[in-house]
XYZ file of N, CA and C in Angstrom:
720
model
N -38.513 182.989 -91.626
C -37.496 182.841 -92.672
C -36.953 181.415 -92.686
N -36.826 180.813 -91.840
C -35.833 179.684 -91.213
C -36.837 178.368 -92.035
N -38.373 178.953 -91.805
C -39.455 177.510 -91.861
C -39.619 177.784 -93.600
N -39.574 179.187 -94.312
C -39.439 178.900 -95.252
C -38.435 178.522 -96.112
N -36.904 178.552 -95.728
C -36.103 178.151 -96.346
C -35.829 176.840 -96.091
N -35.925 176.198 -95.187
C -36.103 174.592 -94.987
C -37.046 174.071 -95.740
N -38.148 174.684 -96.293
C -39.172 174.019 -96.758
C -38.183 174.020 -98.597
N -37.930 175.382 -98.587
C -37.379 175.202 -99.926
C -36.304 174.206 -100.217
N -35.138 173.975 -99.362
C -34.484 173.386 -99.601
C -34.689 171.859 -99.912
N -35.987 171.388 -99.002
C -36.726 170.284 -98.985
C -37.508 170.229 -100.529
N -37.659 170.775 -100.521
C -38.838 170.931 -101.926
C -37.230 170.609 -103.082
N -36.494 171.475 -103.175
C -35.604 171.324 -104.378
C -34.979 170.426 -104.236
N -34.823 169.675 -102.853
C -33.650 168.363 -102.949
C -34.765 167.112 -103.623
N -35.928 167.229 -102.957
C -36.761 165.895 -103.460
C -36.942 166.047 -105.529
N -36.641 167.317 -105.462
C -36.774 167.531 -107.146
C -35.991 166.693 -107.358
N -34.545 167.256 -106.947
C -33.510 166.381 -107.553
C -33.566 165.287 -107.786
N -33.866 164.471 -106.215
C -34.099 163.489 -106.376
C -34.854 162.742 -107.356
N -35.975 163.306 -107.756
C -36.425 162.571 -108.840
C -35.987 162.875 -110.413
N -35.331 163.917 -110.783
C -34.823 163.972 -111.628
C -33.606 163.258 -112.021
N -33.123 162.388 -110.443
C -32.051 161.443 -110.925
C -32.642 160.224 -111.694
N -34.151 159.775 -111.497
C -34.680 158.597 -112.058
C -34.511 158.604 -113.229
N -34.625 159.839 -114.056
C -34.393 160.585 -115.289
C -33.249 160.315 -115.931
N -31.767 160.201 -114.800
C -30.588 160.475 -115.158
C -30.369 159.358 -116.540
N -29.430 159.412 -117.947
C -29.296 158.274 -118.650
C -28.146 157.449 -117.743
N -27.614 156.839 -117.915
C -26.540 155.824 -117.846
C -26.103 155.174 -118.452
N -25.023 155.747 -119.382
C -24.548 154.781 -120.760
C -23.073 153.762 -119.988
N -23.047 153.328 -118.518
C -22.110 152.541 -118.242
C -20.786 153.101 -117.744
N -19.720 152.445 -118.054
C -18.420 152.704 -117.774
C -17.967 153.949 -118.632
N -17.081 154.612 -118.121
C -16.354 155.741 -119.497
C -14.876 155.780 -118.739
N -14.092 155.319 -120.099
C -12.706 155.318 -120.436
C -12.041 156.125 -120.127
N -10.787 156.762 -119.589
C -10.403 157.951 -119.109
C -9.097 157.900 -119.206
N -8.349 159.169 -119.601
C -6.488 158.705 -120.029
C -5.686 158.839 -118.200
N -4.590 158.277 -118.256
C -3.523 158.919 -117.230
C -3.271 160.120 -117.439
N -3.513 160.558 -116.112
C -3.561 162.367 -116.099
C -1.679 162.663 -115.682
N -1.158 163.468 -116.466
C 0.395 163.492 -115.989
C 0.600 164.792 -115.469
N 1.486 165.137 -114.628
C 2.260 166.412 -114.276
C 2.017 167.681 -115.852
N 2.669 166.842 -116.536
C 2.602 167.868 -117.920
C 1.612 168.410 -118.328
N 0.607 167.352 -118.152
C -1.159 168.275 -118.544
C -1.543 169.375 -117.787
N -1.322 169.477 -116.461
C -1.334 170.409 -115.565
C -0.865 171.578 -115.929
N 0.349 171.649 -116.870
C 1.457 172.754 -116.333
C 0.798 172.992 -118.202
N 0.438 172.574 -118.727
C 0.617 172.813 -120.386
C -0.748 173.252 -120.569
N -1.998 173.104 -119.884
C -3.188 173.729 -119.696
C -3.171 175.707 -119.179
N -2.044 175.731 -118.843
C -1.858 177.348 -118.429
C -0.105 177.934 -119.392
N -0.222 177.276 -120.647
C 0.203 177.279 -121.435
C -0.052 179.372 -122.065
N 0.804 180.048 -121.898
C 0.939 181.784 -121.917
C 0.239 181.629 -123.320
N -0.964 183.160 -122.862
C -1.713 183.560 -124.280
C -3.095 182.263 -124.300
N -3.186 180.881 -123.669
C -4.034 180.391 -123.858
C -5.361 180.771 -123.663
N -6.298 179.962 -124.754
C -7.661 181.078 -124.765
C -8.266 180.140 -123.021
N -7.702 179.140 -122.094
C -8.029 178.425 -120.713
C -7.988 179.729 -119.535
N -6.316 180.408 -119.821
C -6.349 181.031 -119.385
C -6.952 182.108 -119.153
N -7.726 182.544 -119.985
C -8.824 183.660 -120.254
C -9.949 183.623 -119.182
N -9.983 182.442 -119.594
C -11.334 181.923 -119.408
C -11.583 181.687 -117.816
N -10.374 181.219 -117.294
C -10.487 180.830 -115.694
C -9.826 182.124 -115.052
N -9.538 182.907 -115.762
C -9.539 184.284 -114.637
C -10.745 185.197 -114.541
N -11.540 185.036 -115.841
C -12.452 185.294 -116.010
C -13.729 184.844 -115.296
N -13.572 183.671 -115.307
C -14.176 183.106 -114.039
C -13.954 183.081 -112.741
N -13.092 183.323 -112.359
C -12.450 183.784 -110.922
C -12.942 185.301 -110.544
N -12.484 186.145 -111.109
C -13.000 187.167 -111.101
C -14.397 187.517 -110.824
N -15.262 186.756 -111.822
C -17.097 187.108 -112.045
C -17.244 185.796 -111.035
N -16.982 185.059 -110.315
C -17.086 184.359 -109.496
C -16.903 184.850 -108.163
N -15.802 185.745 -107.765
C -16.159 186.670 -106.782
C -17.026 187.555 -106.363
N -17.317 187.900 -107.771
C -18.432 189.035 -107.947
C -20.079 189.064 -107.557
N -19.978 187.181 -108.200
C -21.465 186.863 -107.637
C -21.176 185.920 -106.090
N -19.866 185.872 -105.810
C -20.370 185.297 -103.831
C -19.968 186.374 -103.315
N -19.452 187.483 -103.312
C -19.497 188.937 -102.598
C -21.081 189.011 -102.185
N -22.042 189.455 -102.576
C -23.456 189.592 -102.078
C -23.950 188.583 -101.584
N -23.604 187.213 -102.396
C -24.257 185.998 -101.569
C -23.718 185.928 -100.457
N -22.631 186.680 -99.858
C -21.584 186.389 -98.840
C -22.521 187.796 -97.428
N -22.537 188.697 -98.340
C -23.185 189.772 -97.543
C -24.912 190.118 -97.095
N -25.588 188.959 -98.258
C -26.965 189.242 -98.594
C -27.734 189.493 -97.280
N -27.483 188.640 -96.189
C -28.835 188.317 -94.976
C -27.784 189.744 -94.353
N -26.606 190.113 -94.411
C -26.357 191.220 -93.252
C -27.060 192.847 -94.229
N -27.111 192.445 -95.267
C -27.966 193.293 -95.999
C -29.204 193.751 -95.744
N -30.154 192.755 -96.631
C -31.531 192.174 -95.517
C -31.835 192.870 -94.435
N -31.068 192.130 -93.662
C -31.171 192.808 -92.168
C -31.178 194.299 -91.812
N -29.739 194.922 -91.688
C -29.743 196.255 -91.400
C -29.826 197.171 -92.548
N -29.916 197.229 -93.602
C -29.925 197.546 -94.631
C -31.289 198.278 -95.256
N -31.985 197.349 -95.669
C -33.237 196.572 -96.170
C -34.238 196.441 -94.184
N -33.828 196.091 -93.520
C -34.525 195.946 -92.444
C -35.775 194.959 -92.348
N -35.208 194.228 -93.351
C -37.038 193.073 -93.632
C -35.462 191.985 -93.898
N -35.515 190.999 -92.918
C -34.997 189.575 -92.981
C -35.780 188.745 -93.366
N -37.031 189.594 -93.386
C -38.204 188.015 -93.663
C -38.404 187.842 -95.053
N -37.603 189.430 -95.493
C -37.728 189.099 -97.475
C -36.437 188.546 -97.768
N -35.489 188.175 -97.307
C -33.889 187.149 -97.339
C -34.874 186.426 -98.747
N -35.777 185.405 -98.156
C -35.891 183.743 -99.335
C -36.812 184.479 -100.050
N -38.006 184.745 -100.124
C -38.344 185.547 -101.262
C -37.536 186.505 -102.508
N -36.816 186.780 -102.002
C -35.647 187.563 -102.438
C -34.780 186.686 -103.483
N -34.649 185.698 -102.689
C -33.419 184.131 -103.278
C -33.947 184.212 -104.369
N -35.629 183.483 -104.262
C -36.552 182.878 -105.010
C -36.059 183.738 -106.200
N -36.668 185.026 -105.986
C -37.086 185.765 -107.234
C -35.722 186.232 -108.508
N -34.531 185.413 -107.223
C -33.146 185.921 -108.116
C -33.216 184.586 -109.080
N -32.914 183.252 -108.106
C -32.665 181.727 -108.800
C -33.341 181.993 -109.961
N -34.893 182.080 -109.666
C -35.708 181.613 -110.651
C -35.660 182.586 -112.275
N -35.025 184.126 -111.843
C -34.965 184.510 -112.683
C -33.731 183.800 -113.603
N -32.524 183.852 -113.403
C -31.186 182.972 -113.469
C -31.881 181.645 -114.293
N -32.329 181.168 -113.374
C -33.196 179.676 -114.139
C -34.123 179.804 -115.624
N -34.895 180.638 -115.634
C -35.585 181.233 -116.616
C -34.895 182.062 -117.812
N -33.915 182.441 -117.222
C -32.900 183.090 -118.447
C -31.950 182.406 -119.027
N -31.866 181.217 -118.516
C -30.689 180.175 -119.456
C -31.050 179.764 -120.906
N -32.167 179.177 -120.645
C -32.608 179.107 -122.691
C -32.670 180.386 -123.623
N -32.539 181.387 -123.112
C -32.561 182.886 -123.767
C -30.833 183.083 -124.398
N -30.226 183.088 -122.758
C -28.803 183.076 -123.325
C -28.526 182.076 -124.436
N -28.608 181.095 -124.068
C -28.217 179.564 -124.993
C -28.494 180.013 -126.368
N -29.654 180.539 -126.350
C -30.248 180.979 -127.896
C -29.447 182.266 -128.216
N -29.151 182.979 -127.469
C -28.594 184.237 -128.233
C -27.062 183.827 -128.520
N -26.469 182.743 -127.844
C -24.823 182.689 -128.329
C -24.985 182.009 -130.038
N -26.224 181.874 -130.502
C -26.316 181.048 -131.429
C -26.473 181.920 -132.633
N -26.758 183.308 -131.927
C -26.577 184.328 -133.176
C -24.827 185.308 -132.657
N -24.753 185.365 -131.731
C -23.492 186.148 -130.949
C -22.547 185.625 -130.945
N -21.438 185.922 -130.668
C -20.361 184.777 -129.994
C -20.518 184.750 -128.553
N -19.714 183.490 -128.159
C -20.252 183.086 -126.365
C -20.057 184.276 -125.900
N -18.242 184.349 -126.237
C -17.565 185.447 -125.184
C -18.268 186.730 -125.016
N -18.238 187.257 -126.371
C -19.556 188.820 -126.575
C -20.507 188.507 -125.507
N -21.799 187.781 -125.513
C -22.653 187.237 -124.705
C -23.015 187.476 -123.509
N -21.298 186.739 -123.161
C -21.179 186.485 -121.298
C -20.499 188.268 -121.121
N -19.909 188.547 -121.940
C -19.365 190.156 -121.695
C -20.468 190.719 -121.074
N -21.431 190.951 -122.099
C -23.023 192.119 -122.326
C -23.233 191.908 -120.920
N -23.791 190.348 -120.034
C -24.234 190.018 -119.425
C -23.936 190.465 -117.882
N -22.228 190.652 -117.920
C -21.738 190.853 -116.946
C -21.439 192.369 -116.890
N -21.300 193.193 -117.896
C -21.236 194.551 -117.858
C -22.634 194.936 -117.361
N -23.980 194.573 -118.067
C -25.147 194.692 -117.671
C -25.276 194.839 -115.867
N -24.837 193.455 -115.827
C -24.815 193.253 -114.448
C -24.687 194.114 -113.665
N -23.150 194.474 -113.878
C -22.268 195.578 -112.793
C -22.958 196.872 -112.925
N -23.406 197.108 -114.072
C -24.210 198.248 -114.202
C -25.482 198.626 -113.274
N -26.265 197.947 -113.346
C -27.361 197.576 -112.107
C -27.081 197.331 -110.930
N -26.126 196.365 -110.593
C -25.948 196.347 -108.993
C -25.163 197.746 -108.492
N -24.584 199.093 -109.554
C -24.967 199.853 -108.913
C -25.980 200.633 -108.081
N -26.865 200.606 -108.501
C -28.007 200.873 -108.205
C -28.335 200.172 -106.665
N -27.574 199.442 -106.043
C -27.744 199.373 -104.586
C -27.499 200.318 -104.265
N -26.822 201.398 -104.256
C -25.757 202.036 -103.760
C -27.458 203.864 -103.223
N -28.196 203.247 -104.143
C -29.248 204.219 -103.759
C -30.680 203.750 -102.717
N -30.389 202.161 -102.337
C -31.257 201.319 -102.000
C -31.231 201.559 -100.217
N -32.151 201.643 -99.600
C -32.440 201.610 -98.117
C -33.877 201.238 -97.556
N -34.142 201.330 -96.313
C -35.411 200.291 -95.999
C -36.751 201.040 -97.016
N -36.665 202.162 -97.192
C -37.963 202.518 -97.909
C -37.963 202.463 -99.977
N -36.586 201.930 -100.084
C -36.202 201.767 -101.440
C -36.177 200.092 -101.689
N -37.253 198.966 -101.350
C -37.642 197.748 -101.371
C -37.953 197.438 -102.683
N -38.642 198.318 -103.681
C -38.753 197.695 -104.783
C -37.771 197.859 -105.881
N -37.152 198.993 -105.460
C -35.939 199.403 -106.354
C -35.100 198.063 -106.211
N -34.573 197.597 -104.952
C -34.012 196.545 -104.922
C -34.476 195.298 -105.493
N -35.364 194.722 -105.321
C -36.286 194.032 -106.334
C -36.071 193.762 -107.488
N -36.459 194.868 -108.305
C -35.941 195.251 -109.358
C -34.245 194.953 -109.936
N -33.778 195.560 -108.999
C -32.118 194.886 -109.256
C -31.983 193.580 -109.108
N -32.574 193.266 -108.502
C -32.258 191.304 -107.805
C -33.332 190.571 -109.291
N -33.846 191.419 -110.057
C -34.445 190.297 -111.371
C -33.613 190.789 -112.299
N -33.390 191.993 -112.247
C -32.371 191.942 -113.797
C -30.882 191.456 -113.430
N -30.537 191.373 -112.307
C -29.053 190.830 -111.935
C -29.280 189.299 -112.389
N -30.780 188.595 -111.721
C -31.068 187.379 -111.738
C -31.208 186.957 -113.272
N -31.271 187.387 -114.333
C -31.560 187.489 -115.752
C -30.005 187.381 -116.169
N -29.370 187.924 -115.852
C -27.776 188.227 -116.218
C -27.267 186.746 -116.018
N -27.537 186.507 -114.222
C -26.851 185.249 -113.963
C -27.171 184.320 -114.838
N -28.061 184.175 -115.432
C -28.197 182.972 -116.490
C -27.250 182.617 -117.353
N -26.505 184.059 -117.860
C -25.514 183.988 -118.388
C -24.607 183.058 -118.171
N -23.832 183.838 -116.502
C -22.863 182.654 -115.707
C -23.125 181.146 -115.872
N -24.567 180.761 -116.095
C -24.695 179.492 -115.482
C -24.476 179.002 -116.769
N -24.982 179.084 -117.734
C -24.613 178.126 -118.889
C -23.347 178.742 -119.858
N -22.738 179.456 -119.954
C -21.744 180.301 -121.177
C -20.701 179.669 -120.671
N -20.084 180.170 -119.645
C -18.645 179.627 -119.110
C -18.606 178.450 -119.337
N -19.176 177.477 -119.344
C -19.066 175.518 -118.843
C -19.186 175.583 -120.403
N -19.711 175.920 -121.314
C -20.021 176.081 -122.672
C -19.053 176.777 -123.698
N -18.486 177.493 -123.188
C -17.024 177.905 -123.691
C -15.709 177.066 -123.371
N -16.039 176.185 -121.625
C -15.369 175.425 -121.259
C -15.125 174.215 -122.283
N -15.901 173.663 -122.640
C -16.063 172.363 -123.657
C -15.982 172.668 -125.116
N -15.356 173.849 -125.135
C -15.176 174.155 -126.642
C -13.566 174.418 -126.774
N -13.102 174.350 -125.366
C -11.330 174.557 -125.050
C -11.070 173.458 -125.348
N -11.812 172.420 -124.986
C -11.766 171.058 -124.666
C -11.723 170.417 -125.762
N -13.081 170.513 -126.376
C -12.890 169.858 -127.929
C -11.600 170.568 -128.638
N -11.010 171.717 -129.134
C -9.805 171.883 -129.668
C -8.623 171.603 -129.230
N -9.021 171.725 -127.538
C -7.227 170.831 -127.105
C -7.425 169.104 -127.458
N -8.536 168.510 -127.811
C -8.438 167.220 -128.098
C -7.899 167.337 -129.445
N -8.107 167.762 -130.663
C -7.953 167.963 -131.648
C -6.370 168.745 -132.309
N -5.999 169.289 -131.165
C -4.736 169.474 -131.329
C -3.597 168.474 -130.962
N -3.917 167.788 -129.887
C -3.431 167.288 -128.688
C -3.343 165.524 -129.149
N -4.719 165.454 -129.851
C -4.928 164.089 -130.607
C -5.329 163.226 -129.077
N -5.591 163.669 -128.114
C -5.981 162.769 -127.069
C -6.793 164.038 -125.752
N -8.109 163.622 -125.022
C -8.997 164.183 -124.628
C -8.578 164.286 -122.944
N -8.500 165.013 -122.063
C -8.230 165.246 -121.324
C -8.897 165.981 -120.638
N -10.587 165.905 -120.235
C -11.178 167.088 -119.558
C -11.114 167.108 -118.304
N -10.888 165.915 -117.356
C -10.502 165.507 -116.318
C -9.392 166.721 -115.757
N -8.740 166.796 -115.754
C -7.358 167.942 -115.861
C -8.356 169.326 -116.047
N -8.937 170.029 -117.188
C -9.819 170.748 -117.213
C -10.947 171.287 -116.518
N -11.496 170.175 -115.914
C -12.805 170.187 -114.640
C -12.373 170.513 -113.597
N -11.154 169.453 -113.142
C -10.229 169.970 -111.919
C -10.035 171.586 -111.379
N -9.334 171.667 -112.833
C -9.118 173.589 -112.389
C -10.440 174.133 -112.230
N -11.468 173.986 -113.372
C -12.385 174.683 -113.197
C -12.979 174.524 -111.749
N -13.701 173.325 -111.359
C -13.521 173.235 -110.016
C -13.318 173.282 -108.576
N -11.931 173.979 -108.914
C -11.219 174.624 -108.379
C -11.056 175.586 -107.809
N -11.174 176.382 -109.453
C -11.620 178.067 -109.227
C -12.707 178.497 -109.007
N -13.872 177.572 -108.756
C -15.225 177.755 -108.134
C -15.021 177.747 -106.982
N -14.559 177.026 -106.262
C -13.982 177.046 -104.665
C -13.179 178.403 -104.523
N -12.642 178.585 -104.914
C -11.880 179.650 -104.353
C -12.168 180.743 -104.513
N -13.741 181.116 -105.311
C -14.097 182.063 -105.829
C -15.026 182.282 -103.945
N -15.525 181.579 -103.890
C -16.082 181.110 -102.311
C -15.258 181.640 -101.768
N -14.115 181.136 -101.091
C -12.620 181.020 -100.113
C -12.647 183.191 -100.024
N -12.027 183.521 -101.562
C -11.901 184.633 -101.998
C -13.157 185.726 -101.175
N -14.262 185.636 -101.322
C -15.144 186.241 -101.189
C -15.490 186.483 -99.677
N -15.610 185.216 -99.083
C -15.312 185.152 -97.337
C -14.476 186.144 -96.673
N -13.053 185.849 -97.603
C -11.861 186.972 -96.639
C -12.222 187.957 -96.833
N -12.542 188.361 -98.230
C -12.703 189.583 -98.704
C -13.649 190.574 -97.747
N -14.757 189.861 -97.707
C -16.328 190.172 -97.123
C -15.790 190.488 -95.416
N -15.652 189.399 -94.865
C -15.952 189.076 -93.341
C -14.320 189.709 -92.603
N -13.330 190.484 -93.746
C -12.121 191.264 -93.187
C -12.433 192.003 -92.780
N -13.535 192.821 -93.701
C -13.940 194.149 -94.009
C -14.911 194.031 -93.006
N -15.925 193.512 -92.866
C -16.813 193.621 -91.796
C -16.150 193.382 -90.320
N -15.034 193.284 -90.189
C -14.358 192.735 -88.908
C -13.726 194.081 -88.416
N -13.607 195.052 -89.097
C -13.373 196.659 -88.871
C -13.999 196.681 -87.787
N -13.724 197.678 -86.957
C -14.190 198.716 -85.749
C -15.284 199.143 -85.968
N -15.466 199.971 -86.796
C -16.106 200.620 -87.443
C -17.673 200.168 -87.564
N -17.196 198.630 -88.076
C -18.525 197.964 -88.314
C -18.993 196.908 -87.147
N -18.502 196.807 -86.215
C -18.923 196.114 -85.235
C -20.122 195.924 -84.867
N -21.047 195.353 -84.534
C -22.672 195.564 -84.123
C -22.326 196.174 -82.371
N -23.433 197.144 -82.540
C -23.730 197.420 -80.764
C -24.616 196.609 -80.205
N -24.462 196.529 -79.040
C -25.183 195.875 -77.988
C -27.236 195.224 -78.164
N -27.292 196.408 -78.999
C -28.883 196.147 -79.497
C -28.775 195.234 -80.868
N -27.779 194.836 -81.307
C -27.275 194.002 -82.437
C -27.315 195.303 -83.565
N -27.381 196.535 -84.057
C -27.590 197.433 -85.013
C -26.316 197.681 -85.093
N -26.180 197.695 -86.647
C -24.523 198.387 -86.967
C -24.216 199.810 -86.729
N -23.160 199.611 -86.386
C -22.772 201.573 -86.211
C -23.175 202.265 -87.551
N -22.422 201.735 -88.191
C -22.593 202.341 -90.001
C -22.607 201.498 -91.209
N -23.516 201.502 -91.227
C -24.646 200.883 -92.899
C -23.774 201.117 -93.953
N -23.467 202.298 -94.452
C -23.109 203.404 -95.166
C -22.025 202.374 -95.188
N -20.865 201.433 -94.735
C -19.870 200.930 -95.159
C -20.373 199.757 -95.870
N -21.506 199.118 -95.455
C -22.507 197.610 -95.640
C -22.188 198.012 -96.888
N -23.319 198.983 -97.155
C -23.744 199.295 -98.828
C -22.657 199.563 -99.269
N -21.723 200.242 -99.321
C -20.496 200.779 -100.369
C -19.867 198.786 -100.492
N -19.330 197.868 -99.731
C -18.891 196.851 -100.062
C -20.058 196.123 -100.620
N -21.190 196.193 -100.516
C -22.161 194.974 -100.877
C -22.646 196.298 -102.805
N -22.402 196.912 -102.793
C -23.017 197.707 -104.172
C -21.927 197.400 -105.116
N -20.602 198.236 -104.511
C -19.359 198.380 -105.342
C -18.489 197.416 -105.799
N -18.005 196.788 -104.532
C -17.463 195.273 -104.966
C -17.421 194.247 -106.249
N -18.530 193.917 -105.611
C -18.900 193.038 -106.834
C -18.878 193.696 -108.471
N -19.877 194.818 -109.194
C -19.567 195.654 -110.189
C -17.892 195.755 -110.429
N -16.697 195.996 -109.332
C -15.939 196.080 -109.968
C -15.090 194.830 -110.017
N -15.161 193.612 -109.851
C -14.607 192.433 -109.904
C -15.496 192.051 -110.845
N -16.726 192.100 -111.329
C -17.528 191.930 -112.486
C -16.528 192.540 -113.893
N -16.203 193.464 -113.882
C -15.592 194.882 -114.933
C -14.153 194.135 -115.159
N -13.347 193.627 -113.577
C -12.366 192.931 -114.066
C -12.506 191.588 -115.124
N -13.387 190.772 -114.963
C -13.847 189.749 -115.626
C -13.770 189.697 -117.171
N -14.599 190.691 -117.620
C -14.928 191.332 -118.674
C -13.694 191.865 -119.659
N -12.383 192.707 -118.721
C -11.389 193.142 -119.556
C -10.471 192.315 -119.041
């Protein structure tokens, strides 16, 4: 597992790397004084920001809950650690492959509708852990490409709804301020992380779930109920 995920990580950083040769560079860019007031007037009651970054907080927990639990999954769960990066693979790439699909469908939909479908979809399927164990491998599978299809959603809609707050608070505002905007967003990506850790590694810190001496958990049966349920219902919060 270890020699193939080093290799991957190696493989996608040298991508990057060359896709920076790619990068444009149009120079310097102009930027206003950021004040106290922009801060406090961006969470302005009823704003469509505010929507949007709880919304993201929320479905941001939802998808590092499993990333948070995945390898203790894997492991006792699933009982094949050696399918952990295969597993990754087949989620990213789906996620990756589904972004020009989404992009194209907000162009007949609205965003918000869109990212809704995507994330109800979601929660809907990652029930379906909840029936998954070492001899139920492809069922899981199966969930980890249509979850991975969904995430595409996440990756381009939100940042894309983000810059559409943006262009109308410039237009109201008569002066552009995304700096202030990125920040929070930013922000609430971190803490969607932070969030998910306590959440995850409280719950696994139970009695209950302790590993015995042979490293095997007492009871699975708690693994799966936090790694199935969780997420689906911090997904559902997102959504309403």
């Amino acid at each position: 597992i270890l020699n193939f995920n080093f290799l991957l990580v190696v493989a996608f950083f040298a991508f990057a790397l060359v896709l920076l040769l790619f990068l444009p560079d149009k120079g310097g860019v102009s930027a206003n004084r950021v004040r106290l007031k922009d801060l406090i007037t961006i969470f302005k009651k009823g704003s469509c920001f505010n929507h949007l970054i709880l919304s993201q907080l929320f479905n941001g927990i939802a998808n590092a809950l499993p990333a948070t639990l995945f390898i203790f999954f894997t492991t006792y769960v699933l009982k094949r650690p050696d399918l952990a990066g295969p597993l990754l693979v087949a989620y990213f790439l789906s996620a990756a492959i589904s972004v020009p699909i989404w992009v194209r469908l907000t162009n007949i939909w609205r965003k918000e509708r869109c990212w809704q479908v995507a994330m109800v979809i979601s929660a809907i399927t990652f029930l379906g852990v909840l029936l998954v164990d070492e001899h139920a491998i492809t069922l899981f599978f199966i969930i980890t490409i249509i979850t991975g299809l969904m995430a595409g959603a996440d990756l381009s809609i939100p940042a894309s709804m983000l810059a559409d707050i943006i262009d109308g608070d410039a237009k109201l505002n008569n002066h552009r301020r995304p700096g202030v905007y990125f920040a929070m967003w930013g922000t609430t990506s971190k803490l969607t992380l932070a969030f998910s850790v306590v959440i995850a590694f409280s719950l696994l810190g139970m009695d209950v779930f302790e590993p015995e001496a042979e490293g095997v958990l007492i009871n699975t049966t708690w693994l799966i109920i936090l790694y199935a349920l969780l997420p689906p219902f911090f997904k559902l919060m997102a959504v309403f």
